Amino acid sequence: REAFLSSDPSTGRRSRPGLLPNPDLGPETSNTWEAGIQHSVTGVFQGGDRLRFRAAFYDQTLEDGLVAVVSEVPNYNTTVNLEEHSLYGLEFEASYDSELFFYRLTYDRRVREELGDGLPGDPIQNQPWSVFSNLGFRLMDGRLTLGMEHRHVTDYSETSLEDTDDNANTIARLFRPSFDLFNLYAQYRVNDHLLVNARVDNAADELYQAYQTLDAGMGRNAKISAEFRW
């Protein structure tokens, strides 16, 4: 697609540059290895509960990576091959589950060489690390579940670009402040056939922008659903 197909620029609120083909592109290849460990224990505080830990480290080498860059034609990008670069990351998860409540904590960190230009859609940049937690309680003999999710994403301020008037727009697109999102949810099993769910995402109505996006994230929104099984 990047070697032979082209597209015209789009206009409107979500305007995008066009794409010019590059028949000289080479294939993108990668080599990845991963090592991890997992351990779980049952009956920690009471019969039937479970405590679990999991950690993983991975390393990836990417050769001739494909990335879109600004072309010589105004309002058009083209795709080129990058030099060899690497990515490594760490994932960690800890969870506890019992008859009355459960909790899960996850951590994700990725580090990549900064070879891209920082524009949205450019994958060759470091990503902010994030922490996600989920706390829930089971009531009414397990028929009712109440819970809250929290996601913290750090700010992204690393860039290989200098802060000049020529690339001020690029830097403004790349930089993102940290944000915290809180979600509330409930689940009630009426009987063996009917299950009712309610959920409020971004309950604090946080104004935020995710990494490498131009538009603000979704504000507070509520959902109610019912599932019936025969």
mmCIF file with all atom_site columns, C-alpha atoms in Angstrom:
data_model
loop_
_atom_site.group_PDB
_atom_site.id
_atom_site.type_symbol
_atom_site.label_atom_id
_atom_site.label_alt_id
_atom_site.label_comp_id
_atom_site.label_asym_id
_atom_site.label_entity_id
_atom_site.label_seq_id
_atom_site.pdbx_PDB_ins_code
_atom_site.Cartn_x
_atom_site.Cartn_y
_atom_site.Cartn_z
_atom_site.occupancy
_atom_site.B_iso_or_equiv
_atom_site.pdbx_formal_charge
_atom_site.auth_seq_id
_atom_site.auth_comp_id
_atom_site.auth_asym_id
_atom_site.auth_atom_id
_atom_site.pdbx_PDB_model_num
ATOM 1   C CA . ARG A 1 1   ? 0.000   0.000   0.000  1.00 0.00 ? 1   ARG A CA 1
ATOM 2   C CA . GLU A 1 2   ? 2.703   2.508   0.987  1.00 0.00 ? 2   GLU A CA 1
ATOM 3   C CA . ALA A 1 3   ? 4.758   1.640   -2.101 1.00 0.00 ? 3   ALA A CA 1
ATOM 4   C CA . PHE A 1 4   ? 2.075   1.868   -4.789 1.00 0.00 ? 4   PHE A CA 1
ATOM 5   C CA . LEU A 1 5   ? -1.173  3.440   -3.544 1.00 0.00 ? 5   LEU A CA 1
ATOM 6   C CA . SER A 1 6   ? -1.879  7.145   -3.105 1.00 0.00 ? 6   SER A CA 1
ATOM 7   C CA . SER A 1 7   ? -4.611  9.219   -1.483 1.00 0.00 ? 7   SER A CA 1
ATOM 8   C CA . ASP A 1 8   ? -5.759  12.829  -1.720 1.00 0.00 ? 8   ASP A CA 1
ATOM 9   C CA . PRO A 1 9   ? -5.847  15.247  1.233  1.00 0.00 ? 9   PRO A CA 1
ATOM 10  C CA . SER A 1 10  ? -9.081  15.319  3.214  1.00 0.00 ? 10  SER A CA 1
ATOM 11  C CA . THR A 1 11  ? -10.706 18.541  4.317  1.00 0.00 ? 11  THR A CA 1
ATOM 12  C CA . GLY A 1 12  ? -13.108 19.515  7.065  1.00 0.00 ? 12  GLY A CA 1
ATOM 13  C CA . ARG A 1 13  ? -12.844 19.271  10.827 1.00 0.00 ? 13  ARG A CA 1
ATOM 14  C CA . ARG A 1 14  ? -10.734 16.111  10.602 1.00 0.00 ? 14  ARG A CA 1
ATOM 15  C CA . SER A 1 15  ? -8.481  17.237  7.762  1.00 0.00 ? 15  SER A CA 1
ATOM 16  C CA . ARG A 1 16  ? -5.583  14.938  6.872  1.00 0.00 ? 16  ARG A CA 1
ATOM 17  C CA . PRO A 1 17  ? -2.716  15.270  4.375  1.00 0.00 ? 17  PRO A CA 1
ATOM 18  C CA . GLY A 1 18  ? -2.635  13.110  1.265  1.00 0.00 ? 18  GLY A CA 1
ATOM 19  C CA . LEU A 1 19  ? -0.204  10.228  0.748  1.00 0.00 ? 19  LEU A CA 1
ATOM 20  C CA . LEU A 1 20  ? 2.262   9.800   -2.109 1.00 0.00 ? 20  LEU A CA 1
ATOM 21  C CA . PRO A 1 21  ? 3.573   6.294   -2.971 1.00 0.00 ? 21  PRO A CA 1
ATOM 22  C CA . ASN A 1 22  ? 7.244   5.347   -2.605 1.00 0.00 ? 22  ASN A CA 1
ATOM 23  C CA . PRO A 1 23  ? 8.154   2.377   -4.889 1.00 0.00 ? 23  PRO A CA 1
ATOM 24  C CA . ASP A 1 24  ? 11.673  2.209   -3.368 1.00 0.00 ? 24  ASP A CA 1
ATOM 25  C CA . LEU A 1 25  ? 10.398  1.039   0.038  1.00 0.00 ? 25  LEU A CA 1
ATOM 26  C CA . GLY A 1 26  ? 11.856  -2.075  1.622  1.00 0.00 ? 26  GLY A CA 1
ATOM 27  C CA . PRO A 1 27  ? 9.960   -4.460  3.928  1.00 0.00 ? 27  PRO A CA 1
ATOM 28  C CA . GLU A 1 28  ? 9.818   -3.786  7.652  1.00 0.00 ? 28  GLU A CA 1
ATOM 29  C CA . THR A 1 29  ? 11.145  -6.637  9.819  1.00 0.00 ? 29  THR A CA 1
ATOM 30  C CA . SER A 1 30  ? 11.437  -7.075  13.579 1.00 0.00 ? 30  SER A CA 1
ATOM 31  C CA . ASN A 1 31  ? 12.979  -9.480  16.080 1.00 0.00 ? 31  ASN A CA 1
ATOM 32  C CA . THR A 1 32  ? 11.484  -9.714  19.563 1.00 0.00 ? 32  THR A CA 1
ATOM 33  C CA . TRP A 1 33  ? 12.268  -11.695 22.693 1.00 0.00 ? 33  TRP A CA 1
ATOM 34  C CA . GLU A 1 34  ? 10.308  -11.700 25.914 1.00 0.00 ? 34  GLU A CA 1
ATOM 35  C CA . ALA A 1 35  ? 10.875  -13.102 29.396 1.00 0.00 ? 35  ALA A CA 1
ATOM 36  C CA . GLY A 1 36  ? 8.327   -13.233 32.176 1.00 0.00 ? 36  GLY A CA 1
ATOM 37  C CA . ILE A 1 37  ? 7.391   -14.769 35.485 1.00 0.00 ? 37  ILE A CA 1
ATOM 38  C CA . GLN A 1 38  ? 4.045   -15.499 37.101 1.00 0.00 ? 38  GLN A CA 1
ATOM 39  C CA . HIS A 1 39  ? 3.207   -16.699 40.594 1.00 0.00 ? 39  HIS A CA 1
ATOM 40  C CA . SER A 1 40  ? -0.128  -17.238 42.331 1.00 0.00 ? 40  SER A CA 1
ATOM 41  C CA . VAL A 1 41  ? -1.078  -18.211 45.881 1.00 0.00 ? 41  VAL A CA 1
ATOM 42  C CA . THR A 1 42  ? -4.471  -19.409 47.118 1.00 0.00 ? 42  THR A CA 1
ATOM 43  C CA . GLY A 1 43  ? -5.869  -19.283 50.636 1.00 0.00 ? 43  GLY A CA 1
ATOM 44  C CA . VAL A 1 44  ? -3.874  -16.199 51.625 1.00 0.00 ? 44  VAL A CA 1
ATOM 45  C CA . PHE A 1 45  ? -6.328  -14.572 54.057 1.00 0.00 ? 45  PHE A CA 1
ATOM 46  C CA . GLN A 1 46  ? -9.365  -16.819 53.742 1.00 0.00 ? 46  GLN A CA 1
ATOM 47  C CA . GLY A 1 47  ? -10.370 -20.001 52.005 1.00 0.00 ? 47  GLY A CA 1
ATOM 48  C CA . GLY A 1 48  ? -10.877 -19.620 48.279 1.00 0.00 ? 48  GLY A CA 1
ATOM 49  C CA . ASP A 1 49  ? -9.096  -16.274 47.811 1.00 0.00 ? 49  ASP A CA 1
ATOM 50  C CA . ARG A 1 50  ? -6.234  -15.877 45.343 1.00 0.00 ? 50  ARG A CA 1
ATOM 51  C CA . LEU A 1 51  ? -3.213  -13.573 45.065 1.00 0.00 ? 51  LEU A CA 1
ATOM 52  C CA . ARG A 1 52  ? -1.377  -13.410 41.718 1.00 0.00 ? 52  ARG A CA 1
ATOM 53  C CA . PHE A 1 53  ? 1.694   -11.569 40.432 1.00 0.00 ? 53  PHE A CA 1
ATOM 54  C CA . ARG A 1 54  ? 2.909   -11.368 36.843 1.00 0.00 ? 54  ARG A CA 1
ATOM 55  C CA . ALA A 1 55  ? 5.863   -9.488  35.325 1.00 0.00 ? 55  ALA A CA 1
ATOM 56  C CA . ALA A 1 56  ? 7.254   -9.478  31.804 1.00 0.00 ? 56  ALA A CA 1
ATOM 57  C CA . PHE A 1 57  ? 10.122  -7.725  30.027 1.00 0.00 ? 57  PHE A CA 1
ATOM 58  C CA . TYR A 1 58  ? 10.447  -7.582  26.240 1.00 0.00 ? 58  TYR A CA 1
ATOM 59  C CA . ASP A 1 59  ? 12.967  -6.215  23.756 1.00 0.00 ? 59  ASP A CA 1
ATOM 60  C CA . GLN A 1 60  ? 12.329  -5.584  20.068 1.00 0.00 ? 60  GLN A CA 1
ATOM 61  C CA . THR A 1 61  ? 14.688  -4.630  17.253 1.00 0.00 ? 61  THR A CA 1
ATOM 62  C CA . LEU A 1 62  ? 13.031  -3.097  14.200 1.00 0.00 ? 62  LEU A CA 1
ATOM 63  C CA . GLU A 1 63  ? 14.803  -2.858  10.837 1.00 0.00 ? 63  GLU A CA 1
ATOM 64  C CA . ASP A 1 64  ? 13.671  -0.631  7.959  1.00 0.00 ? 64  ASP A CA 1
ATOM 65  C CA . GLY A 1 65  ? 10.670  0.586   9.938  1.00 0.00 ? 65  GLY A CA 1
ATOM 66  C CA . LEU A 1 66  ? 7.969   2.291   7.861  1.00 0.00 ? 66  LEU A CA 1
ATOM 67  C CA . VAL A 1 67  ? 7.035   5.834   8.876  1.00 0.00 ? 67  VAL A CA 1
ATOM 68  C CA . ALA A 1 68  ? 5.210   8.713   7.174  1.00 0.00 ? 68  ALA A CA 1
ATOM 69  C CA . VAL A 1 69  ? 7.141   11.963  6.655  1.00 0.00 ? 69  VAL A CA 1
ATOM 70  C CA . VAL A 1 70  ? 6.350   15.277  4.994  1.00 0.00 ? 70  VAL A CA 1
ATOM 71  C CA . SER A 1 71  ? 6.988   15.167  1.247  1.00 0.00 ? 71  SER A CA 1
ATOM 72  C CA . GLU A 1 72  ? 8.177   17.878  -1.099 1.00 0.00 ? 72  GLU A CA 1
ATOM 73  C CA . VAL A 1 73  ? 4.619   18.270  -2.412 1.00 0.00 ? 73  VAL A CA 1
ATOM 74  C CA . PRO A 1 74  ? 2.508   20.573  -0.183 1.00 0.00 ? 74  PRO A CA 1
ATOM 75  C CA . ASN A 1 75  ? -0.282  18.828  1.795  1.00 0.00 ? 75  ASN A CA 1
ATOM 76  C CA . TYR A 1 76  ? 1.136   15.374  1.033  1.00 0.00 ? 76  TYR A CA 1
ATOM 77  C CA . ASN A 1 77  ? 3.112   12.874  3.101  1.00 0.00 ? 77  ASN A CA 1
ATOM 78  C CA . THR A 1 78  ? 5.089   9.881   1.910  1.00 0.00 ? 78  THR A CA 1
ATOM 79  C CA . THR A 1 79  ? 6.440   6.729   3.582  1.00 0.00 ? 79  THR A CA 1
ATOM 80  C CA . VAL A 1 80  ? 10.157  6.017   4.084  1.00 0.00 ? 80  VAL A CA 1
ATOM 81  C CA . ASN A 1 81  ? 12.322  3.364   5.769  1.00 0.00 ? 81  ASN A CA 1
ATOM 82  C CA . LEU A 1 82  ? 14.047  4.230   9.038  1.00 0.00 ? 82  LEU A CA 1
ATOM 83  C CA . GLU A 1 83  ? 17.366  3.025   10.341 1.00 0.00 ? 83  GLU A CA 1
ATOM 84  C CA . GLU A 1 84  ? 17.473  0.114   12.774 1.00 0.00 ? 84  GLU A CA 1
ATOM 85  C CA . HIS A 1 85  ? 16.129  1.034   16.189 1.00 0.00 ? 85  HIS A CA 1
ATOM 86  C CA . SER A 1 86  ? 14.907  -0.730  19.316 1.00 0.00 ? 86  SER A CA 1
ATOM 87  C CA . LEU A 1 87  ? 12.004  -0.820  21.709 1.00 0.00 ? 87  LEU A CA 1
ATOM 88  C CA . TYR A 1 88  ? 11.874  -2.340  25.163 1.00 0.00 ? 88  TYR A CA 1
ATOM 89  C CA . GLY A 1 89  ? 9.183   -2.393  27.784 1.00 0.00 ? 89  GLY A CA 1
ATOM 90  C CA . LEU A 1 90  ? 8.032   -3.692  31.139 1.00 0.00 ? 90  LEU A CA 1
ATOM 91  C CA . GLU A 1 91  ? 4.601   -4.975  32.118 1.00 0.00 ? 91  GLU A CA 1
ATOM 92  C CA . PHE A 1 92  ? 3.575   -5.745  35.687 1.00 0.00 ? 92  PHE A CA 1
ATOM 93  C CA . GLU A 1 93  ? 0.284   -6.966  37.137 1.00 0.00 ? 93  GLU A CA 1
ATOM 94  C CA . ALA A 1 94  ? -0.840  -7.815  40.670 1.00 0.00 ? 94  ALA A CA 1
ATOM 95  C CA . SER A 1 95  ? -4.344  -8.991  41.548 1.00 0.00 ? 95  SER A CA 1
ATOM 96  C CA . TYR A 1 96  ? -6.301  -10.252 44.530 1.00 0.00 ? 96  TYR A CA 1
ATOM 97  C CA . ASP A 1 97  ? -9.667  -11.994 44.322 1.00 0.00 ? 97  ASP A CA 1
ATOM 98  C CA . SER A 1 98  ? -11.929 -13.129 47.139 1.00 0.00 ? 98  SER A CA 1
ATOM 99  C CA . GLU A 1 99  ? -15.606 -13.814 47.711 1.00 0.00 ? 99  GLU A CA 1
ATOM 100 C CA . LEU A 1 100 ? -16.295 -10.261 48.907 1.00 0.00 ? 100 LEU A CA 1
ATOM 101 C CA . PHE A 1 101 ? -13.988 -8.039  46.834 1.00 0.00 ? 101 PHE A CA 1
ATOM 102 C CA . PHE A 1 102 ? -11.293 -7.993  44.167 1.00 0.00 ? 102 PHE A CA 1
ATOM 103 C CA . TYR A 1 103 ? -8.470  -5.665  43.149 1.00 0.00 ? 103 TYR A CA 1
ATOM 104 C CA . ARG A 1 104 ? -6.152  -5.505  40.130 1.00 0.00 ? 104 ARG A CA 1
ATOM 105 C CA . LEU A 1 105 ? -3.173  -3.228  39.458 1.00 0.00 ? 105 LEU A CA 1
ATOM 106 C CA . THR A 1 106 ? -1.284  -3.070  36.149 1.00 0.00 ? 106 THR A CA 1
ATOM 107 C CA . TYR A 1 107 ? 1.732   -1.032  35.065 1.00 0.00 ? 107 TYR A CA 1
ATOM 108 C CA . ASP A 1 108 ? 2.939   -0.531  31.492 1.00 0.00 ? 108 ASP A CA 1
ATOM 109 C CA . ARG A 1 109 ? 6.142   1.196   30.425 1.00 0.00 ? 109 ARG A CA 1
ATOM 110 C CA . ARG A 1 110 ? 7.633   1.353   26.907 1.00 0.00 ? 110 ARG A CA 1
ATOM 111 C CA . VAL A 1 111 ? 10.847  3.026   25.817 1.00 0.00 ? 111 VAL A CA 1
ATOM 112 C CA . ARG A 1 112 ? 11.728  3.522   22.157 1.00 0.00 ? 112 ARG A CA 1
ATOM 113 C CA . GLU A 1 113 ? 14.460  5.440   20.390 1.00 0.00 ? 113 GLU A CA 1
ATOM 114 C CA . GLU A 1 114 ? 13.215  8.868   19.372 1.00 0.00 ? 114 GLU A CA 1
ATOM 115 C CA . LEU A 1 115 ? 13.538  8.782   15.604 1.00 0.00 ? 115 LEU A CA 1
ATOM 116 C CA . GLY A 1 116 ? 10.186  10.101  14.455 1.00 0.00 ? 116 GLY A CA 1
ATOM 117 C CA . ASP A 1 117 ? 9.024   13.650  13.947 1.00 0.00 ? 117 ASP A CA 1
ATOM 118 C CA . GLY A 1 118 ? 6.367   13.522  16.670 1.00 0.00 ? 118 GLY A CA 1
ATOM 119 C CA . LEU A 1 119 ? 3.358   13.947  14.407 1.00 0.00 ? 119 LEU A CA 1
ATOM 120 C CA . PRO A 1 120 ? 0.154   12.051  15.267 1.00 0.00 ? 120 PRO A CA 1
ATOM 121 C CA . GLY A 1 121 ? 0.324   8.562   13.839 1.00 0.00 ? 121 GLY A CA 1
ATOM 122 C CA . ASP A 1 122 ? 4.117   8.425   14.058 1.00 0.00 ? 122 ASP A CA 1
ATOM 123 C CA . PRO A 1 123 ? 4.891   5.324   16.172 1.00 0.00 ? 123 PRO A CA 1
ATOM 124 C CA . ILE A 1 124 ? 8.608   5.988   16.588 1.00 0.00 ? 124 ILE A CA 1
ATOM 125 C CA . GLN A 1 125 ? 8.433   7.886   19.858 1.00 0.00 ? 125 GLN A CA 1
ATOM 126 C CA . ASN A 1 126 ? 8.556   7.055   23.537 1.00 0.00 ? 126 ASN A CA 1
ATOM 127 C CA . GLN A 1 127 ? 5.124   6.592   25.040 1.00 0.00 ? 127 GLN A CA 1
ATOM 128 C CA . PRO A 1 128 ? 4.034   7.808   28.469 1.00 0.00 ? 128 PRO A CA 1
ATOM 129 C CA . TRP A 1 129 ? 3.793   5.100   31.098 1.00 0.00 ? 129 TRP A CA 1
ATOM 130 C CA . SER A 1 130 ? 0.439   4.294   32.667 1.00 0.00 ? 130 SER A CA 1
ATOM 131 C CA . VAL A 1 131 ? -1.030  2.661   35.766 1.00 0.00 ? 131 VAL A CA 1
ATOM 132 C CA . PHE A 1 132 ? -4.461  1.028   35.821 1.00 0.00 ? 132 PHE A CA 1
ATOM 133 C CA . SER A 1 133 ? -6.333  -0.198  38.895 1.00 0.00 ? 133 SER A CA 1
ATOM 134 C CA . ASN A 1 134 ? -9.710  -1.862  39.358 1.00 0.00 ? 134 ASN A CA 1
ATOM 135 C CA . LEU A 1 135 ? -11.428 -2.253  42.739 1.00 0.00 ? 135 LEU A CA 1
ATOM 136 C CA . GLY A 1 136 ? -14.740 -4.063  43.098 1.00 0.00 ? 136 GLY A CA 1
ATOM 137 C CA . PHE A 1 137 ? -17.060 -5.438  45.782 1.00 0.00 ? 137 PHE A CA 1
ATOM 138 C CA . ARG A 1 138 ? -19.502 -8.340  45.609 1.00 0.00 ? 138 ARG A CA 1
ATOM 139 C CA . LEU A 1 139 ? -22.730 -7.953  47.585 1.00 0.00 ? 139 LEU A CA 1
ATOM 140 C CA . MET A 1 140 ? -26.035 -9.780  47.998 1.00 0.00 ? 140 MET A CA 1
ATOM 141 C CA . ASP A 1 141 ? -24.470 -13.237 47.782 1.00 0.00 ? 141 ASP A CA 1
ATOM 142 C CA . GLY A 1 142 ? -22.527 -12.217 44.708 1.00 0.00 ? 142 GLY A CA 1
ATOM 143 C CA . ARG A 1 143 ? -25.521 -11.047 42.700 1.00 0.00 ? 143 ARG A CA 1
ATOM 144 C CA . LEU A 1 144 ? -24.490 -7.366  42.894 1.00 0.00 ? 144 LEU A CA 1
ATOM 145 C CA . THR A 1 145 ? -21.023 -6.105  41.907 1.00 0.00 ? 145 THR A CA 1
ATOM 146 C CA . LEU A 1 146 ? -19.945 -2.488  42.459 1.00 0.00 ? 146 LEU A CA 1
ATOM 147 C CA . GLY A 1 147 ? -16.585 -1.201  41.284 1.00 0.00 ? 147 GLY A CA 1
ATOM 148 C CA . MET A 1 148 ? -14.351 1.672   40.281 1.00 0.00 ? 148 MET A CA 1
ATOM 149 C CA . GLU A 1 149 ? -11.521 1.868   37.751 1.00 0.00 ? 149 GLU A CA 1
ATOM 150 C CA . HIS A 1 150 ? -8.695  4.400   37.786 1.00 0.00 ? 150 HIS A CA 1
ATOM 151 C CA . ARG A 1 151 ? -6.205  5.048   34.991 1.00 0.00 ? 151 ARG A CA 1
ATOM 152 C CA . HIS A 1 152 ? -3.244  7.394   35.410 1.00 0.00 ? 152 HIS A CA 1
ATOM 153 C CA . VAL A 1 153 ? -1.242  8.374   32.339 1.00 0.00 ? 153 VAL A CA 1
ATOM 154 C CA . THR A 1 154 ? 1.911   10.442  32.761 1.00 0.00 ? 154 THR A CA 1
ATOM 155 C CA . ASP A 1 155 ? 2.690   13.511  30.721 1.00 0.00 ? 155 ASP A CA 1
ATOM 156 C CA . TYR A 1 156 ? 4.634   13.281  27.476 1.00 0.00 ? 156 TYR A CA 1
ATOM 157 C CA . SER A 1 157 ? 7.210   16.038  27.049 1.00 0.00 ? 157 SER A CA 1
ATOM 158 C CA . GLU A 1 158 ? 10.160  14.248  25.446 1.00 0.00 ? 158 GLU A CA 1
ATOM 159 C CA . THR A 1 159 ? 11.009  15.240  21.900 1.00 0.00 ? 159 THR A CA 1
ATOM 160 C CA . SER A 1 160 ? 13.997  15.391  19.606 1.00 0.00 ? 160 SER A CA 1
ATOM 161 C CA . LEU A 1 161 ? 12.731  18.682  18.186 1.00 0.00 ? 161 LEU A CA 1
ATOM 162 C CA . GLU A 1 162 ? 13.909  22.082  19.303 1.00 0.00 ? 162 GLU A CA 1
ATOM 163 C CA . ASP A 1 163 ? 11.283  24.586  20.363 1.00 0.00 ? 163 ASP A CA 1
ATOM 164 C CA . THR A 1 164 ? 11.389  27.002  17.435 1.00 0.00 ? 164 THR A CA 1
ATOM 165 C CA . ASP A 1 165 ? 8.742   28.890  15.533 1.00 0.00 ? 165 ASP A CA 1
ATOM 166 C CA . ASP A 1 166 ? 9.140   26.500  12.590 1.00 0.00 ? 166 ASP A CA 1
ATOM 167 C CA . ASN A 1 167 ? 8.004   23.420  14.502 1.00 0.00 ? 167 ASN A CA 1
ATOM 168 C CA . ALA A 1 168 ? 5.866   24.974  17.247 1.00 0.00 ? 168 ALA A CA 1
ATOM 169 C CA . ASN A 1 169 ? 2.761   23.302  15.815 1.00 0.00 ? 169 ASN A CA 1
ATOM 170 C CA . THR A 1 170 ? 4.427   19.888  15.817 1.00 0.00 ? 170 THR A CA 1
ATOM 171 C CA . ILE A 1 171 ? 5.536   20.266  19.431 1.00 0.00 ? 171 ILE A CA 1
ATOM 172 C CA . ALA A 1 172 ? 2.062   21.429  20.459 1.00 0.00 ? 172 ALA A CA 1
ATOM 173 C CA . ARG A 1 173 ? 0.652   18.235  18.932 1.00 0.00 ? 173 ARG A CA 1
ATOM 174 C CA . LEU A 1 174 ? 3.256   16.047  20.604 1.00 0.00 ? 174 LEU A CA 1
ATOM 175 C CA . PHE A 1 175 ? 3.191   17.371  24.184 1.00 0.00 ? 175 PHE A CA 1
ATOM 176 C CA . ARG A 1 176 ? 0.451   15.977  26.402 1.00 0.00 ? 176 ARG A CA 1
ATOM 177 C CA . PRO A 1 177 ? -0.119  16.683  30.118 1.00 0.00 ? 177 PRO A CA 1
ATOM 178 C CA . SER A 1 178 ? -0.794  13.824  32.518 1.00 0.00 ? 178 SER A CA 1
ATOM 179 C CA . PHE A 1 179 ? -4.385  12.879  33.283 1.00 0.00 ? 179 PHE A CA 1
ATOM 180 C CA . ASP A 1 180 ? -6.467  10.658  35.560 1.00 0.00 ? 180 ASP A CA 1
ATOM 181 C CA . LEU A 1 181 ? -9.649  8.892   34.502 1.00 0.00 ? 181 LEU A CA 1
ATOM 182 C CA . PHE A 1 182 ? -12.183 7.386   36.924 1.00 0.00 ? 182 PHE A CA 1
ATOM 183 C CA . ASN A 1 183 ? -14.854 4.937   35.784 1.00 0.00 ? 183 ASN A CA 1
ATOM 184 C CA . LEU A 1 184 ? -17.722 3.587   37.892 1.00 0.00 ? 184 LEU A CA 1
ATOM 185 C CA . TYR A 1 185 ? -19.621 0.403   37.147 1.00 0.00 ? 185 TYR A CA 1
ATOM 186 C CA . ALA A 1 186 ? -22.278 -1.887  38.583 1.00 0.00 ? 186 ALA A CA 1
ATOM 187 C CA . GLN A 1 187 ? -23.600 -5.287  37.643 1.00 0.00 ? 187 GLN A CA 1
ATOM 188 C CA . TYR A 1 188 ? -26.729 -6.956  39.005 1.00 0.00 ? 188 TYR A CA 1
ATOM 189 C CA . ARG A 1 189 ? -27.858 -10.494 38.257 1.00 0.00 ? 189 ARG A CA 1
ATOM 190 C CA . VAL A 1 190 ? -31.644 -10.453 38.570 1.00 0.00 ? 190 VAL A CA 1
ATOM 191 C CA . ASN A 1 191 ? -31.965 -14.212 37.987 1.00 0.00 ? 191 ASN A CA 1
ATOM 192 C CA . ASP A 1 192 ? -30.310 -17.012 36.034 1.00 0.00 ? 192 ASP A CA 1
ATOM 193 C CA . HIS A 1 193 ? -31.418 -15.433 32.756 1.00 0.00 ? 193 HIS A CA 1
ATOM 194 C CA . LEU A 1 194 ? -31.218 -11.624 33.223 1.00 0.00 ? 194 LEU A CA 1
ATOM 195 C CA . LEU A 1 195 ? -28.073 -9.563  33.857 1.00 0.00 ? 195 LEU A CA 1
ATOM 196 C CA . VAL A 1 196 ? -28.172 -5.737  34.117 1.00 0.00 ? 196 VAL A CA 1
ATOM 197 C CA . ASN A 1 197 ? -25.062 -3.547  33.717 1.00 0.00 ? 197 ASN A CA 1
ATOM 198 C CA . ALA A 1 198 ? -24.532 0.163   34.368 1.00 0.00 ? 198 ALA A CA 1
ATOM 199 C CA . ARG A 1 199 ? -21.342 2.106   33.721 1.00 0.00 ? 199 ARG A CA 1
ATOM 200 C CA . VAL A 1 200 ? -20.127 5.726   33.900 1.00 0.00 ? 200 VAL A CA 1
ATOM 201 C CA . ASP A 1 201 ? -16.846 6.390   32.078 1.00 0.00 ? 201 ASP A CA 1
ATOM 202 C CA . ASN A 1 202 ? -14.766 9.470   32.899 1.00 0.00 ? 202 ASN A CA 1
ATOM 203 C CA . ALA A 1 203 ? -17.000 10.147  35.896 1.00 0.00 ? 203 ALA A CA 1
ATOM 204 C CA . ALA A 1 204 ? -15.072 13.315  36.846 1.00 0.00 ? 204 ALA A CA 1
ATOM 205 C CA . ASP A 1 205 ? -15.561 14.695  33.304 1.00 0.00 ? 205 ASP A CA 1
ATOM 206 C CA . GLU A 1 206 ? -11.785 15.134  32.907 1.00 0.00 ? 206 GLU A CA 1
ATOM 207 C CA . LEU A 1 207 ? -10.642 17.151  29.902 1.00 0.00 ? 207 LEU A CA 1
ATOM 208 C CA . TYR A 1 208 ? -7.716  15.247  28.390 1.00 0.00 ? 208 TYR A CA 1
ATOM 209 C CA . GLN A 1 209 ? -5.949  14.310  25.193 1.00 0.00 ? 209 GLN A CA 1
ATOM 210 C CA . ALA A 1 210 ? -4.452  10.872  24.720 1.00 0.00 ? 210 ALA A CA 1
ATOM 211 C CA . TYR A 1 211 ? -0.939  10.506  23.363 1.00 0.00 ? 211 TYR A CA 1
ATOM 212 C CA . GLN A 1 212 ? -0.654  11.238  19.610 1.00 0.00 ? 212 GLN A CA 1
ATOM 213 C CA . THR A 1 213 ? -4.243  12.421  19.200 1.00 0.00 ? 213 THR A CA 1
ATOM 214 C CA . LEU A 1 214 ? -5.569  15.785  18.036 1.00 0.00 ? 214 LEU A CA 1
ATOM 215 C CA . ASP A 1 215 ? -9.039  15.714  19.588 1.00 0.00 ? 215 ASP A CA 1
ATOM 216 C CA . ALA A 1 216 ? -10.005 15.735  23.242 1.00 0.00 ? 216 ALA A CA 1
ATOM 217 C CA . GLY A 1 217 ? -10.949 12.413  24.820 1.00 0.00 ? 217 GLY A CA 1
ATOM 218 C CA . MET A 1 218 ? -14.556 11.495  25.492 1.00 0.00 ? 218 MET A CA 1
ATOM 219 C CA . GLY A 1 219 ? -16.139 13.315  28.415 1.00 0.00 ? 219 GLY A CA 1
ATOM 220 C CA . ARG A 1 220 ? -18.446 11.832  31.029 1.00 0.00 ? 220 ARG A CA 1
ATOM 221 C CA . ASN A 1 221 ? -20.743 9.241   29.478 1.00 0.00 ? 221 ASN A CA 1
ATOM 222 C CA . ALA A 1 222 ? -23.144 6.701   30.947 1.00 0.00 ? 222 ALA A CA 1
ATOM 223 C CA . LYS A 1 223 ? -24.228 3.324   29.613 1.00 0.00 ? 223 LYS A CA 1
ATOM 224 C CA . ILE A 1 224 ? -26.937 0.910   30.723 1.00 0.00 ? 224 ILE A CA 1
ATOM 225 C CA . SER A 1 225 ? -27.355 -2.518  29.197 1.00 0.00 ? 225 SER A CA 1
ATOM 226 C CA . ALA A 1 226 ? -29.275 -5.721  29.868 1.00 0.00 ? 226 ALA A CA 1
ATOM 227 C CA . GLU A 1 227 ? -28.385 -9.237  28.844 1.00 0.00 ? 227 GLU A CA 1
ATOM 228 C CA . PHE A 1 228 ? -30.987 -12.000 28.675 1.00 0.00 ? 228 PHE A CA 1
ATOM 229 C CA . ARG A 1 229 ? -30.092 -15.638 28.083 1.00 0.00 ? 229 ARG A CA 1
ATOM 230 C CA . TRP A 1 230 ? -32.623 -18.385 27.359 1.00 0.00 ? 230 TRP A CA 1
#
